[in-house]
Coordinates of C-alpha atoms in Angstrom, one line a residue:
M299 CA -17.4 21.8 108.9
A300 CA -14.9 23.0 106.2
A301 CA -14.4 19.5 104.9
S302 CA -18.1 18.9 104.4
L303 CA -18.5 22.2 102.6
T304 CA -15.6 21.3 100.2
S305 CA -17.1 17.9 99.4
S306 CA -20.5 19.4 98.7
L307 CA -19.1 22.0 96.3
S308 CA -17.1 19.5 94.4
S309 CA -20.1 17.3 94.0
T310 CA -22.1 20.3 92.7
F311 CA -19.5 21.3 90.1
S312 CA -19.2 17.7 88.9
S313 CA -22.9 17.5 88.3
L314 CA -22.9 20.7 86.4
S315 CA -20.1 19.7 84.1
L316 CA -21.9 16.4 83.4
R317 CA -25.1 18.3 82.5
R318 CA -23.2 20.7 80.3
F319 CA -21.6 18.0 78.2
S320 CA -24.9 16.1 78.1
L321 CA -26.6 19.0 76.3
L322 CA -24.2 19.0 73.4
P323 CA -25.4 17.2 70.2
T324 CA -24.0 13.8 69.7
Y325 CA -22.7 12.6 66.3
Q326 CA -22.9 9.1 65.2
Q327 CA -20.5 7.7 62.6
S328 CA -22.3 6.5 59.5
N329 CA -21.5 3.1 58.1
S330 CA -23.2 3.8 54.8
L331 CA -19.8 4.4 53.0
S332 CA -17.8 1.2 52.8
L333 CA -14.5 0.7 51.0
P334 CA -14.2 -2.1 48.5
K335 CA -12.6 -5.2 49.7
P336 CA -9.1 -5.8 48.3
L337 CA -8.7 -8.4 45.7
N338 CA -7.2 -11.6 46.8
F339 CA -4.6 -12.7 44.3
P340 CA -3.0 -16.1 44.5
S341 CA 0.3 -15.9 46.2
I342 CA 3.2 -17.0 44.0
R343 CA 6.2 -18.3 45.9
A344 CA 9.5 -19.2 44.4
Q345 CA 10.4 -22.8 44.8
S346 CA 13.8 -24.0 45.6
T347 CA 14.0 -25.9 42.3
D348 CA 13.5 -22.7 40.2
I349 CA 16.7 -21.1 41.4
D350 CA 19.9 -22.2 39.7
T351 CA 22.8 -21.6 42.0
T352 CA 26.3 -22.7 41.1
Y353 CA 28.9 -23.0 43.8
F354 CA 32.6 -23.2 43.2
D355 CA 33.5 -25.3 46.1
N356 CA 36.7 -26.6 44.6
V357 CA 38.1 -23.1 43.6
D358 CA 40.3 -21.1 45.9
P359 CA 39.8 -17.3 45.2
D360 CA 43.2 -16.5 46.6
E361 CA 45.0 -19.0 44.3
I362 CA 47.0 -17.4 41.5
T363 CA 46.1 -19.0 38.1
T364 CA 48.0 -18.7 34.8
F365 CA 46.3 -18.2 31.4
D366 CA 46.9 -21.2 29.1
P367 CA 45.8 -20.3 25.6
P368 CA 45.2 -23.0 23.0
E369 CA 48.0 -23.9 20.6
K370 CA 48.1 -22.1 17.2
P371 CA 47.5 -24.2 14.1
E372 CA 50.5 -25.0 11.8
D373 CA 49.3 -22.8 8.9
F374 CA 48.5 -19.8 11.0
I375 CA 50.0 -16.5 9.7
P376 CA 49.8 -13.5 12.1
P377 CA 48.4 -10.3 10.6
P378 CA 50.8 -7.5 9.9
S379 CA 50.9 -4.7 12.4
F380 CA 49.8 -1.2 11.5
D381 CA 53.2 0.3 12.3
D382 CA 55.0 -2.3 10.3
G383 CA 53.5 -1.2 6.9
P384 CA 55.1 1.3 4.5
Q385 CA 54.9 4.9 5.5
E386 CA 52.6 7.1 3.4
S387 CA 54.1 10.2 1.8
E388 CA 52.7 13.6 2.2
D389 CA 51.6 13.7 -1.4
E390 CA 49.6 10.4 -0.9
I391 CA 47.9 11.8 2.2
A392 CA 47.1 15.1 0.4
A393 CA 45.7 13.2 -2.6
A394 CA 43.4 11.1 -0.3
Y395 CA 42.3 14.2 1.5
E396 CA 41.5 16.0 -1.8
E397 CA 39.6 13.0 -3.1
L398 CA 37.3 13.1 -0.1
Y399 CA 36.9 16.8 0.5
G400 CA 37.7 18.4 -2.9
P401 CA 40.5 20.7 -4.0
A402 CA 42.7 22.1 -1.3
Y403 CA 42.2 25.7 -0.2
S404 CA 45.9 26.3 -0.1
G405 CA 46.0 26.9 -3.8
V406 CA 47.8 23.6 -4.7
S407 CA 46.0 20.6 -6.2
V408 CA 47.7 17.2 -6.1
L409 CA 45.1 15.6 -8.4
G410 CA 45.3 18.4 -11.0
N411 CA 41.9 19.9 -10.2
D412 CA 41.1 23.6 -10.5
V413 CA 41.4 25.1 -7.1
Y414 CA 39.3 28.1 -8.2
V415 CA 36.3 25.9 -8.9
M416 CA 34.4 24.5 -5.9
D417 CA 33.8 20.8 -5.9
S418 CA 30.2 19.6 -6.3
K419 CA 30.4 17.9 -2.9
V420 CA 31.3 21.2 -1.2
K421 CA 28.4 23.6 -0.9
K422 CA 29.4 27.1 -1.6
T423 CA 27.5 29.5 0.7
T424 CA 27.3 33.2 0.8
S425 CA 26.5 35.5 3.7
F426 CA 24.1 34.2 6.4
G427 CA 24.5 30.7 5.3
K428 CA 22.5 31.0 2.1
I429 CA 23.2 28.5 -0.6
K430 CA 24.3 30.2 -3.8
K431 CA 22.2 29.0 -6.7
D432 CA 23.9 27.7 -9.8
K433 CA 23.5 29.6 -13.1
V434 CA 20.7 28.1 -15.2
R435 CA 22.1 26.4 -18.3
D436 CA 19.2 26.5 -20.7
G437 CA 20.9 28.1 -23.7
F438 CA 19.8 31.6 -22.9
D439 CA 22.3 34.4 -22.2
E440 CA 21.6 37.2 -19.7
R441 CA 22.3 40.8 -20.1
V442 CA 21.6 43.4 -17.4
V443 CA 20.1 46.6 -18.9
Q444 CA 19.7 48.7 -15.8
V445 CA 20.0 48.5 -12.0
R446 CA 18.3 51.2 -9.9
R447 CA 17.7 51.9 -6.3
V448 CA 14.1 52.3 -5.3
T449 CA 12.7 53.3 -1.9
K450 CA 9.4 52.7 -0.3
V451 CA 8.2 55.1 2.3
V452 CA 6.5 53.3 5.3
K453 CA 5.5 54.3 8.8
G454 CA 8.9 53.5 10.2
G455 CA 10.9 55.2 7.5
K456 CA 12.2 54.3 4.0
Q457 CA 12.9 50.8 2.7
L458 CA 15.7 50.5 0.2
H459 CA 15.4 48.0 -2.6
F460 CA 17.1 47.4 -6.0
R461 CA 15.3 47.0 -9.3
A462 CA 17.0 45.2 -12.1
V463 CA 16.0 45.0 -15.8
V464 CA 17.5 42.0 -17.6
V465 CA 17.2 40.8 -21.2
V466 CA 17.7 37.1 -22.0
G467 CA 18.0 35.5 -25.4
D468 CA 19.6 32.6 -27.3
K469 CA 20.7 34.8 -30.3
K470 CA 18.6 32.5 -32.5
G471 CA 15.3 34.4 -32.5
Q472 CA 14.2 34.0 -28.9
V473 CA 14.3 37.0 -26.5
G474 CA 12.6 38.1 -23.4
V475 CA 12.5 41.2 -21.1
G476 CA 12.1 40.9 -17.3
V477 CA 12.2 43.1 -14.2
G478 CA 12.6 42.1 -10.6
K479 CA 13.1 43.8 -7.2
A480 CA 15.0 42.6 -4.1
K481 CA 17.0 43.9 -1.2
E482 CA 20.2 42.8 -2.8
V483 CA 21.5 43.4 -6.4
V484 CA 22.2 39.7 -7.0
A485 CA 18.8 38.6 -5.9
A486 CA 17.1 41.3 -8.0
V487 CA 19.1 40.2 -11.1
Q488 CA 18.1 36.5 -10.5
K489 CA 14.4 37.4 -10.1
S490 CA 14.4 39.6 -13.2
A491 CA 16.1 36.8 -15.3
T492 CA 13.4 34.4 -14.1
N493 CA 10.7 36.9 -15.1
A494 CA 12.4 37.4 -18.5
R495 CA 12.3 33.6 -19.2
R496 CA 8.6 33.6 -18.6
N497 CA 8.1 36.3 -21.3
I498 CA 10.0 34.8 -24.2
I499 CA 8.9 35.8 -27.7
T500 CA 10.1 34.8 -31.2
V501 CA 11.6 37.4 -33.5
P502 CA 10.8 36.9 -37.2
M503 CA 14.0 37.3 -39.3
T504 CA 15.1 36.7 -42.9
K505 CA 18.1 34.7 -44.1
Y506 CA 20.1 37.9 -43.9
L507 CA 19.4 38.1 -40.1
T508 CA 17.3 41.3 -40.4
F509 CA 13.6 42.2 -40.1
P510 CA 11.1 41.2 -42.8
H511 CA 9.6 44.7 -42.8
R512 CA 9.4 47.9 -40.8
A513 CA 7.5 48.2 -37.6
D514 CA 6.8 50.7 -34.8
G515 CA 6.0 50.0 -31.2
D516 CA 5.1 52.0 -28.1
Y517 CA 4.9 51.3 -24.4
G518 CA 3.8 54.1 -22.1
A519 CA 5.6 57.3 -23.2
A520 CA 8.4 55.3 -25.1
K521 CA 8.2 54.8 -28.8
V522 CA 10.6 52.7 -30.9
M523 CA 11.0 52.6 -34.6
L524 CA 12.6 49.5 -36.2
R525 CA 13.7 49.2 -39.9
P526 CA 15.3 46.3 -41.8
A527 CA 18.9 46.8 -43.1
S528 CA 21.0 45.4 -45.9
P529 CA 23.7 42.8 -45.1
G530 CA 26.8 44.2 -43.5
T531 CA 25.0 47.2 -41.9
G532 CA 25.1 45.9 -38.4
V533 CA 22.8 46.9 -35.5
I534 CA 22.5 50.7 -35.5
A535 CA 20.6 51.4 -32.4
G536 CA 21.2 52.5 -28.8
G537 CA 20.2 51.9 -25.3
A538 CA 17.8 49.1 -24.5
V539 CA 16.8 48.7 -28.1
R540 CA 20.3 47.6 -29.1
I541 CA 20.5 45.0 -26.3
V542 CA 17.2 43.5 -27.2
L543 CA 18.1 43.1 -30.8
E544 CA 21.6 41.7 -30.1
M545 CA 20.2 39.1 -27.7
A546 CA 17.6 38.1 -30.3
G547 CA 20.3 37.4 -32.8
V548 CA 19.6 40.3 -35.2
E549 CA 22.8 41.4 -37.0
N550 CA 21.5 44.0 -39.5
A551 CA 18.8 46.4 -38.4
L552 CA 18.1 50.1 -37.7
G553 CA 16.4 51.3 -34.5
K554 CA 15.6 54.6 -32.9
Q555 CA 14.1 55.6 -29.6
L556 CA 11.4 58.3 -29.9
G557 CA 10.0 59.9 -26.7
S558 CA 10.9 58.7 -23.3
N559 CA 14.4 57.5 -22.3
N560 CA 13.2 55.0 -19.8
A561 CA 15.2 51.8 -20.3
L562 CA 12.4 49.4 -19.2
N563 CA 9.7 51.1 -21.4
N564 CA 12.0 51.2 -24.4
A565 CA 12.9 47.5 -24.1
R566 CA 9.2 46.6 -23.8
A567 CA 8.4 48.9 -26.7
T568 CA 10.9 47.0 -28.8
V569 CA 9.2 43.8 -27.9
V570 CA 5.8 45.2 -28.9
A571 CA 7.2 46.3 -32.3
V572 CA 8.7 42.9 -32.9
Q573 CA 5.4 41.2 -32.1
Q574 CA 3.8 43.2 -34.9
M575 CA 6.1 41.7 -37.5
R576 CA 5.1 38.7 -39.7
Q577 CA 7.0 36.4 -42.0
F578 CA 6.3 36.5 -45.7
S579 CA 5.2 32.9 -45.6
E580 CA 2.6 33.7 -43.0
V581 CA 1.2 36.5 -45.0
A582 CA 1.0 34.5 -48.2
R583 CA -0.7 31.6 -46.3
D584 CA -3.3 33.9 -44.8
R585 CA -4.0 35.5 -48.2
G586 CA -4.1 32.1 -49.9
I587 CA -1.6 33.0 -52.6
P588 CA 1.9 31.9 -53.4
M589 CA 4.7 33.8 -51.7
E590 CA 6.1 34.9 -55.1
E591 CA 2.9 37.0 -55.8
L592 CA 3.4 39.2 -52.7
W593 CA 5.6 41.6 -54.7
K594 CA 3.4 41.8 -57.8

């Protein structure tokens, strides 16, 4: 009785499980997506004739062989050894080193060079690796009139700079005044000298190296009076006026500063006064008369 009951229950559960799985949806694999077939490349096989194999059947690897070099020709001369040559002296070594790298820094020159002048091959650098610029050789001399500290107030504080006033001239009638600012004095002087070379003017002079006539000039609050002088008088002036006249090559003149004592304004006022001067030949040509009739 129990065995029949157990068999009936097992058959019932098996039928239920089959029905349960039969109710689930069935998925069929789609064959619409197909991978491309691989390309069939012709197979290349190495043939036995393509391989060059050399066998040393007659050589014993354990055999000790001796090197037999060819005989030397009869006229063969062996090269001299490096150690067999004459020993170089210390002076010769120092001369060769100086020729390659310039004068020695020890203060002694074997070739007779100036140890205080850097060689052109050696770059002389200043702080932070900046290359020092060579002085311009264009026939103009430079003269520093004034160097002042100037500050600029910004949000973070004050910025300190230097302002330089430089006068350049060839002492042959060419002169210029320039101004420049930089964080260093040397850079400010270089910038002002460059600015002065851009503002070159010609100073009219007579054969006695003085002015052809009197002239007055003003720039801002500065006023300058210039007067010609007889030979042997010299330059009687002060401050920036004297520097401008000396750099221009004037040897006999009178000058006076009227008003402000600002060096830059007085230098520029001197330039304005010089620009008002004219040669006698220019005035005679403009009037259309001979130069001898100017004093009649």
